[in-house]
Amino acid sequence: MIELIVAARCTGCNVCVKVCPTDVFDVSDNGPPRIARPSACQTCFMCELYCDADALYVGPDCAASGAVEEQALLAQGALGRYRRDSGWGAWSSDPDHSNEHWRMELVFALARALDSADTPPR
Amino acid sequence: MERDALIYEADVLVIGGGLAGTWAAVAAARAGATVILAEKGYCGTSGVTASAGPGHWWVPPGKRAEAVAARNARAFGLADTSWMARIVETTWESIPRLAGYYRFSLDDGGAPRHRALRGPEYMRAMRRYAEDSGVAILDQSPALELLRHADGSVAGAAGYARQRRRPWQVRAAAVVLASGGCAFASHLLGSRTNTGDGLLMAAEAGARLSGMEFTSYYTVAPAWSSMTRSMSFAFARYFDAAGRELPIPPGQDATRTLARALLDGPVFATLERMPAEIRAVLSRISPNFLLAFDRAGVDPFTQRFEIALRGEGTVRGIGGLRIADRACQTDVPGLFAAGDAATRELIAGATSGGGAQNSSWALSSGQWAGEGAAQRARMLGRRANRRVERIGGAGLRSGAARAASEQETAALIDLIRDENLAYDKNLFRSEEKLTRSLAKLDGAWSEIRSRSAPSGAASLRLREIAAMLAASRWSGRAALARGESRGMHQRTDRPATEPALAHRLIASGLDRVEIAADVAPQTKVA
Ligand SMILES: Cc1cc2nc3c(=O)[nH]c(=O)nc-3n(C[C@H](O)[C@H](O)[C@H](O)COP(=O)(O)OP(=O)(O)OC[C@H]3O[C@@H](n4cnc5c(N)ncnc54)[C@H](O)[C@@H]3O)c2cc1C
Ligand code: SF4
Ligand code: SF4
């Protein structure tokens, strides 16, 4: 679930308010948006992908919010990881984060081969 | 109409801005129509495509007849090969058109790959494609009810712009419902807005549904996660609480075996069988999959983690609005259905169309519906000066004065989850269990009928609950009427497949649900 917006990073662009599919955020008069309806969050990580400032953190648990330490998360470099791995923004021409989604086909083929190797032929 | 409502007019209104809705809007615009697309969330991030990565049914010419025949052989007699052939062809023609919007991956030989696209990039591309085609998009604007002409045809819709806090109304010559499937409030990735609203709205206009008994498709995920991207689980090993490995058969029986084990106690998995060469590129294939584990502090390749099965309702289940003609019009004139809002029996039969067919169906049915709607607008005009009626009922307006309290709303969602997603009730069905569920669901339906909705944003959830309840009751009654086991619908009291039931079942009605055999000649497209 959505856990936090790091105020020091947020530019107040309100893109997250606009793009959240479940309308979790509200614009606030000054400063970062408010996480107004956390229980509506569907843990889809979309806000992180669209936040150019890497100011948001979505926790892994889809049913409960956990205790998070802003400083620890920043130190771990956890913020912005999804955007980086997806090759968005500054990473768009980085070969380490290229879109290799098409390899799914190979993955399934490999899994099938493993399965049939495990099963003795009849 | 409220005084501060936003009022618009268009040739075609598309409800839902996921995969099917965006393709529908593009096709309607291409056919010359002015188009408005209303999306509950944000067109580009909403819907189940956006957070996943759909593989399409991508088959080169020459191999198609064989592919269709092979798939039809697994459809349990309910699919139609002419529709299957049609989506394969449309998929092949359509995806390359995204070239200016989606950066297709190049394979190791430098050739562009079109079959599987990454969800967030695909839906971002579809939004731009729709905008460039001239489609006007209303984000954060759920539709709540349809508008109807005196002759029974559909005349537009009304809804609520939740961030602008104003009601909206669109008058249109035709409406495409592309509001997705109904996931019954499960934690299926990206599905929170998929509450079956379109099914309810259409049924209020007199549309009928088909295949609603096929709602028992489940996907494995970590117990704490909504990450229902199951590719990596092809390499999973499963264990019970005592650490004994569970023998899981590959293929369709895996779900039922896992569900049986989960009914006995917690189940754990590892992905240790995944070969090193895939681990190395996994985050370049599906960046969100490892993200979830990383954040939970779990190394899925060496550690065991608890798993759950996430019910998918009609998402990778099958049921939806009945398709009455080749333009994907429903039984109601002027109302078209596309994607998961429509039945996918035509292309998938009694088994899930997930994995290739559903996205090809969304892309294809979307375009056919969009073109059909544009053509209707051309023929009949908008008729925007005629008097129309707003026809929404359950959860929107009723005679009663008292609105549902927050506790009542929460209790209704718990009931919907329990009756539709519980493994024992849904995967191992019986007349007795179905009858008991239906008694509870009927009671909840009467309750919601007797509550007036609060105004503004607070009314949205109640309408979603009404839609999920309506879908549950069609599903339960159809499952009861299908007194056999077929495909994903399995009855412990009727384990055999009955040749006499090799036809589709039509569900209709709201306060009183009727089930009828679809014995009319199949809707051939050839
Ligand atoms: C994890 C996952 C992986 C999948 N992988 C594959 C795959 O590999 N291959 C395949 O073929 N299929 C796959 N599928 C299925 C495929 O994603 C769907 O069939 C497809 O997305 C259907 O498109 P749709 O537009 O009908 O629904 P969606 O993409 O869900 O869009 C529906 C939209 O309607 C909106 N909406 C709902 N109610 C309203 C309302 N009242 N007013 C306005 N808007 C509304 C929703 O917010 C949503 O944006 C997968 C599904 C999941 C969940
Ligand atoms: S998208 Fe990021 S930078 Fe913009 S308002 Fe939201 S948190 Fe702040
Ligand atoms: S994770 Fe998804 S639902 Fe949750 S706040 Fe972010 S965008 Fe919204």
JSON list of N, CA and C in Angstrom, two decimals, chain A residues 99-100 102-103, chain B residues 103-113:
[
{"chain": "A", "resi": 99, "resn": "ASN", "atom": "N", "xyz": [13.62, -2.72, -22.14]},
{"chain": "A", "resi": 99, "resn": "ASN", "atom": "CA", "xyz": [12.37, -3.49, -22.06]},
{"chain": "A", "resi": 99, "resn": "ASN", "atom": "C", "xyz": [12.56, -4.83, -22.78]},
{"chain": "A", "resi": 100, "resn": "GLU", "atom": "N", "xyz": [12.70, -5.89, -21.99]},
{"chain": "A", "resi": 100, "resn": "GLU", "atom": "CA", "xyz": [12.88, -7.22, -22.60]},
{"chain": "A", "resi": 100, "resn": "GLU", "atom": "C", "xyz": [11.68, -8.10, -22.32]},
{"chain": "A", "resi": 102, "resn": "TRP", "atom": "N", "xyz": [9.49, -9.20, -24.15]},
{"chain": "A", "resi": 102, "resn": "TRP", "atom": "CA", "xyz": [9.24, -10.25, -25.14]},
{"chain": "A", "resi": 102, "resn": "TRP", "atom": "C", "xyz": [9.83, -11.59, -24.71]},
{"chain": "A", "resi": 103, "resn": "ARG", "atom": "N", "xyz": [10.83, -11.57, -23.80]},
{"chain": "A", "resi": 103, "resn": "ARG", "atom": "CA", "xyz": [11.45, -12.83, -23.38]},
{"chain": "A", "resi": 103, "resn": "ARG", "atom": "C", "xyz": [10.50, -13.72, -22.59]},
{"chain": "B", "resi": 103, "resn": "ARG", "atom": "N", "xyz": [7.57, 1.63, -28.02]},
{"chain": "B", "resi": 103, "resn": "ARG", "atom": "CA", "xyz": [8.87, 1.23, -28.52]},
{"chain": "B", "resi": 103, "resn": "ARG", "atom": "C", "xyz": [8.98, -0.30, -28.44]},
{"chain": "B", "resi": 104, "resn": "PHE", "atom": "N", "xyz": [8.73, -0.96, -29.56]},
{"chain": "B", "resi": 104, "resn": "PHE", "atom": "CA", "xyz": [8.74, -2.43, -29.55]},
{"chain": "B", "resi": 104, "resn": "PHE", "atom": "C", "xyz": [10.15, -2.92, -29.23]},
{"chain": "B", "resi": 105, "resn": "SER", "atom": "N", "xyz": [10.23, -3.95, -28.37]},
{"chain": "B", "resi": 105, "resn": "SER", "atom": "CA", "xyz": [11.54, -4.52, -28.07]},
{"chain": "B", "resi": 105, "resn": "SER", "atom": "C", "xyz": [12.07, -5.21, -29.31]},
{"chain": "B", "resi": 106, "resn": "LEU", "atom": "N", "xyz": [13.38, -5.18, -29.43]},
{"chain": "B", "resi": 106, "resn": "LEU", "atom": "CA", "xyz": [14.03, -5.93, -30.50]},
{"chain": "B", "resi": 106, "resn": "LEU", "atom": "C", "xyz": [14.59, -7.21, -29.90]},
{"chain": "B", "resi": 107, "resn": "ASP", "atom": "N", "xyz": [14.41, -8.29, -30.59]},
{"chain": "B", "resi": 107, "resn": "ASP", "atom": "CA", "xyz": [14.94, -9.55, -30.04]},
{"chain": "B", "resi": 107, "resn": "ASP", "atom": "C", "xyz": [16.44, -9.64, -30.35]},
{"chain": "B", "resi": 108, "resn": "ASP", "atom": "N", "xyz": [17.03, -10.77, -29.96]},
{"chain": "B", "resi": 108, "resn": "ASP", "atom": "CA", "xyz": [18.48, -10.89, -30.11]},
{"chain": "B", "resi": 108, "resn": "ASP", "atom": "C", "xyz": [18.92, -10.78, -31.56]},
{"chain": "B", "resi": 109, "resn": "GLY", "atom": "N", "xyz": [17.99, -11.05, -32.49]},
{"chain": "B", "resi": 109, "resn": "GLY", "atom": "CA", "xyz": [18.32, -10.93, -33.90]},
{"chain": "B", "resi": 109, "resn": "GLY", "atom": "C", "xyz": [17.98, -9.55, -34.47]},
{"chain": "B", "resi": 110, "resn": "GLY", "atom": "N", "xyz": [17.51, -8.62, -33.59]},
{"chain": "B", "resi": 110, "resn": "GLY", "atom": "CA", "xyz": [17.22, -7.26, -34.04]},
{"chain": "B", "resi": 110, "resn": "GLY", "atom": "C", "xyz": [15.82, -7.08, -34.63]},
{"chain": "B", "resi": 111, "resn": "ALA", "atom": "N", "xyz": [14.96, -8.10, -34.54]},
{"chain": "B", "resi": 111, "resn": "ALA", "atom": "CA", "xyz": [13.61, -7.98, -35.09]},
{"chain": "B", "resi": 111, "resn": "ALA", "atom": "C", "xyz": [12.64, -7.48, -34.03]},
{"chain": "B", "resi": 112, "resn": "PRO", "atom": "N", "xyz": [11.68, -6.59, -34.40]},
{"chain": "B", "resi": 112, "resn": "PRO", "atom": "CA", "xyz": [10.72, -6.11, -33.40]},
{"chain": "B", "resi": 112, "resn": "PRO", "atom": "C", "xyz": [9.77, -7.23, -32.96]},
{"chain": "B", "resi": 113, "resn": "ARG", "atom": "N", "xyz": [9.43, -7.24, -31.67]},
{"chain": "B", "resi": 113, "resn": "ARG", "atom": "CA", "xyz": [8.55, -8.29, -31.14]},
{"chain": "B", "resi": 113, "resn": "ARG", "atom": "C", "xyz": [7.21, -7.65, -30.79]}
]
